[in-house]
């Protein structure tokens, strides 16, 4: 066959790879063209209506006041700063929501397979009751029936002199100078790095000697112990502003607002029901022979679960677990119904109402959610690749 025959278009189209490239290129061009059509059409309609466009409003004064913020912000700050506040609050509630949902979901999922009928029955009732209720109603239930049902400020619950709890939130002492607590972040980074190095050393040691090392307990000690020690040391290096009951409520300290508590509880407990089913399915995917072989080696039930079942089940658990993490982050937008200041509430809500830049604000919000969720997916895919069983 000559080189001329190889280059004939008819023969190229018979190549599956070439057809695949052409199909992907066609789809990509179609998507780009469709997006360009909508953007151009929206621009023409806005110009015809005399509506201002552009992102210059991001540097303008927002005039929006926010009670709960993790970074410095005031009404005189810009809309760009307002956006950062919304992003920080979204990541804050999503991070702790994922932690709560993961711990509770794994516990309930394992509990459903327990030989204790009471624990298994309670876990089943929890899963079936929670996952069949709309999340919006679940958020409202936690906010109005649970959090707002706490005692009024004058009847606040005393936390052994460390703070107060009432229907306006949790009041805790706050440092007058938070700068010493920056060491906690450094200690956390050191703990994570030390845990990674310890795990590599323990694996090499086990390969060489056959003796296992308690890396889980040691890792928890490093990741949690070092920041805790740093926090205790930092606490002695600054004065504290303690909350105190007054005639009109609690004064002083820092406040964890009820909207955050309700949203965190709703997202965590709701997503945990779905994670529990994922965990249960992953555990059931491990064949019975694996358990019997581990029992024949003298392992008890806890060791079988920790050393044999869960490591194999994780390859089934991680992909759908990633979807639940992404769903939880997206579901944090339900905060708008209880006025928790996350990105949708403060940016799509307040900023859009003040500026009228609907296209720009919605586009920015979509891009931020996309960036956050893609980052979470990439991180979980990386972890999935590291835990995946390698076949021969």
mmCIF file of N, CA and C in Angstrom, residues 232-277:
data_model
loop_
_atom_site.group_PDB
_atom_site.id
_atom_site.type_symbol
_atom_site.label_atom_id
_atom_site.label_comp_id
_atom_site.label_asym_id
_atom_site.label_seq_id
_atom_site.Cartn_x
_atom_site.Cartn_y
_atom_site.Cartn_z
ATOM 1 N N UNK A 232 -3.363 25.158 72.683
ATOM 2 C CA UNK A 232 -3.248 25.341 74.133
ATOM 3 C C UNK A 232 -2.127 26.315 74.477
ATOM 4 N N UNK A 233 -1.020 26.212 73.759
ATOM 5 C CA UNK A 233 0.082 27.145 74.004
ATOM 6 C C UNK A 233 -0.322 28.564 73.597
ATOM 7 N N UNK A 234 -0.995 28.683 72.441
ATOM 8 C CA UNK A 234 -1.423 30.008 71.979
ATOM 9 C C UNK A 234 -2.438 30.629 72.929
ATOM 10 N N UNK A 235 -3.262 29.777 73.558
ATOM 11 C CA UNK A 235 -4.282 30.293 74.473
ATOM 12 C C UNK A 235 -3.673 30.973 75.688
ATOM 13 N N UNK A 236 -2.472 30.565 76.058
ATOM 14 C CA UNK A 236 -1.812 31.182 77.213
ATOM 15 C C UNK A 236 -1.082 32.468 76.846
ATOM 16 N N UNK A 237 -1.039 32.791 75.560
ATOM 17 C CA UNK A 237 -0.264 33.946 75.110
ATOM 18 C C UNK A 237 -1.135 35.152 74.785
ATOM 19 N N UNK A 238 -2.425 35.071 75.063
ATOM 20 C CA UNK A 238 -3.315 36.184 74.755
ATOM 21 C C UNK A 238 -4.411 36.268 75.805
ATOM 22 N N UNK A 239 -5.004 37.444 75.924
ATOM 23 C CA UNK A 239 -6.152 37.621 76.817
ATOM 24 C C UNK A 239 -7.422 37.166 76.105
ATOM 25 N N UNK A 240 -8.467 36.915 76.902
ATOM 26 C CA UNK A 240 -9.696 36.367 76.348
ATOM 27 C C UNK A 240 -10.880 37.267 76.684
ATOM 28 N N UNK A 241 -11.789 37.350 75.719
ATOM 29 C CA UNK A 241 -13.037 38.081 75.900
ATOM 30 C C UNK A 241 -14.133 37.059 76.187
ATOM 31 N N UNK A 242 -14.597 37.026 77.425
ATOM 32 C CA UNK A 242 -15.528 35.986 77.849
ATOM 33 C C UNK A 242 -16.975 36.457 77.691
ATOM 34 N N UNK A 243 -17.847 35.581 77.200
ATOM 35 C CA UNK A 243 -19.270 35.953 77.116
ATOM 36 C C UNK A 243 -19.896 36.005 78.509
ATOM 37 N N UNK A 244 -20.837 36.901 78.671
ATOM 38 C CA UNK A 244 -21.501 37.055 79.967
ATOM 39 C C UNK A 244 -22.967 37.395 79.735
ATOM 40 N N UNK A 245 -23.815 36.873 80.613
ATOM 41 C CA UNK A 245 -25.242 37.171 80.531
ATOM 42 C C UNK A 245 -25.497 38.606 80.966
ATOM 43 N N UNK A 246 -26.343 39.290 80.209
ATOM 44 C CA UNK A 246 -26.738 40.645 80.561
ATOM 45 C C UNK A 246 -28.261 40.730 80.553
ATOM 46 N N UNK A 247 -28.744 41.900 80.750
ATOM 47 C CA UNK A 247 -30.195 42.079 80.821
ATOM 48 C C UNK A 247 -30.866 41.781 79.492
ATOM 49 N N UNK A 248 -30.166 42.045 78.407
ATOM 50 C CA UNK A 248 -30.764 41.889 77.084
ATOM 51 C C UNK A 248 -30.194 40.697 76.307
ATOM 52 N N UNK A 249 -29.444 39.849 76.955
ATOM 53 C CA UNK A 249 -28.898 38.684 76.272
ATOM 54 C C UNK A 249 -27.475 38.410 76.703
ATOM 55 N N UNK A 250 -26.696 37.869 75.792
ATOM 56 C CA UNK A 250 -25.300 37.530 76.065
ATOM 57 C C UNK A 250 -24.416 38.563 75.389
ATOM 58 N N UNK A 251 -23.470 39.077 76.128
ATOM 59 C CA UNK A 251 -22.541 40.063 75.604
ATOM 60 C C UNK A 251 -21.122 39.517 75.684
ATOM 61 N N UNK A 252 -20.303 39.906 74.697
ATOM 62 C CA UNK A 252 -18.905 39.504 74.698
ATOM 63 C C UNK A 252 -18.688 38.166 74.024
ATOM 64 N N UNK A 253 -17.428 37.842 73.802
ATOM 65 C CA UNK A 253 -17.079 36.579 73.173
ATOM 66 C C UNK A 253 -17.394 36.573 71.690
ATOM 67 N N UNK A 254 -17.437 35.394 71.135
ATOM 68 C CA UNK A 254 -17.781 35.217 69.730
ATOM 69 C C UNK A 254 -19.039 34.366 69.621
ATOM 70 N N UNK A 255 -19.776 34.545 68.543
ATOM 71 C CA UNK A 255 -21.068 33.882 68.389
ATOM 72 C C UNK A 255 -21.063 32.972 67.173
ATOM 73 N N UNK A 256 -21.484 31.736 67.380
ATOM 74 C CA UNK A 256 -21.760 30.822 66.267
ATOM 75 C C UNK A 256 -23.247 30.951 65.982
ATOM 76 N N UNK A 257 -23.582 31.577 64.869
ATOM 77 C CA UNK A 257 -24.969 31.955 64.609
ATOM 78 C C UNK A 257 -25.850 30.724 64.406
ATOM 79 N N UNK A 258 -27.133 30.825 64.745
ATOM 80 C CA UNK A 258 -28.031 29.669 64.611
ATOM 81 C C UNK A 258 -28.205 29.212 63.168
ATOM 82 N N UNK A 259 -28.080 30.120 62.212
ATOM 83 C CA UNK A 259 -28.216 29.731 60.808
ATOM 84 C C UNK A 259 -27.118 28.757 60.395
ATOM 85 N N UNK A 260 -25.913 29.006 60.876
ATOM 86 C CA UNK A 260 -24.813 28.080 60.578
ATOM 87 C C UNK A 260 -25.061 26.725 61.223
ATOM 88 N N UNK A 261 -25.488 26.722 62.473
ATOM 89 C CA UNK A 261 -25.735 25.464 63.177
ATOM 90 C C UNK A 261 -26.823 24.650 62.486
ATOM 91 N N UNK A 262 -27.900 25.317 62.086
ATOM 92 C CA UNK A 262 -29.002 24.605 61.436
ATOM 93 C C UNK A 262 -28.579 24.049 60.085
ATOM 94 N N UNK A 263 -27.868 24.851 59.302
ATOM 95 C CA UNK A 263 -27.434 24.387 57.982
ATOM 96 C C UNK A 263 -26.435 23.248 58.104
ATOM 97 N N UNK A 264 -25.498 23.366 59.032
ATOM 98 C CA UNK A 264 -24.517 22.307 59.238
ATOM 99 C C UNK A 264 -25.199 21.007 59.648
ATOM 100 N N UNK A 265 -26.113 21.084 60.596
ATOM 101 C CA UNK A 265 -26.812 19.883 61.048
ATOM 102 C C UNK A 265 -27.652 19.279 59.930
ATOM 103 N N UNK A 266 -28.323 20.123 59.157
ATOM 104 C CA UNK A 266 -29.176 19.620 58.081
ATOM 105 C C UNK A 266 -28.352 18.952 56.985
ATOM 106 N N UNK A 267 -27.297 19.619 56.535
ATOM 107 C CA UNK A 267 -26.471 19.042 55.470
ATOM 108 C C UNK A 267 -25.784 17.765 55.937
ATOM 109 N N UNK A 268 -25.258 17.786 57.162
ATOM 110 C CA UNK A 268 -24.533 16.624 57.659
ATOM 111 C C UNK A 268 -25.418 15.414 57.865
ATOM 112 N N UNK A 269 -26.534 15.597 58.552
ATOM 113 C CA UNK A 269 -27.409 14.458 58.846
ATOM 114 C C UNK A 269 -28.151 13.976 57.606
ATOM 115 N N UNK A 270 -28.470 14.887 56.699
ATOM 116 C CA UNK A 270 -29.177 14.483 55.478
ATOM 117 C C UNK A 270 -28.258 13.692 54.552
ATOM 118 N N UNK A 271 -27.074 14.216 54.295
ATOM 119 C CA UNK A 271 -26.140 13.528 53.401
ATOM 120 C C UNK A 271 -25.655 12.221 54.011
ATOM 121 N N UNK A 272 -25.596 12.156 55.335
ATOM 122 C CA UNK A 272 -25.142 10.936 55.998
ATOM 123 C C UNK A 272 -26.039 9.746 55.669
ATOM 124 N N UNK A 273 -27.327 9.987 55.464
ATOM 125 C CA UNK A 273 -28.233 8.888 55.136
ATOM 126 C C UNK A 273 -27.864 8.252 53.799
ATOM 127 N N UNK A 274 -27.474 9.060 52.835
ATOM 128 C CA UNK A 274 -27.074 8.532 51.530
ATOM 129 C C UNK A 274 -25.693 7.877 51.602
ATOM 130 N N UNK A 275 -24.793 8.480 52.377
ATOM 131 C CA UNK A 275 -23.468 7.878 52.538
ATOM 132 C C UNK A 275 -23.583 6.528 53.238
ATOM 133 N N UNK A 276 -24.513 6.410 54.174
ATOM 134 C CA UNK A 276 -24.696 5.141 54.880
ATOM 135 C C UNK A 276 -25.053 4.021 53.910
ATOM 136 N N UNK A 277 -25.909 4.304 52.946
ATOM 137 C CA UNK A 277 -26.264 3.284 51.957
ATOM 138 C C UNK A 277 -25.083 2.950 51.056
#
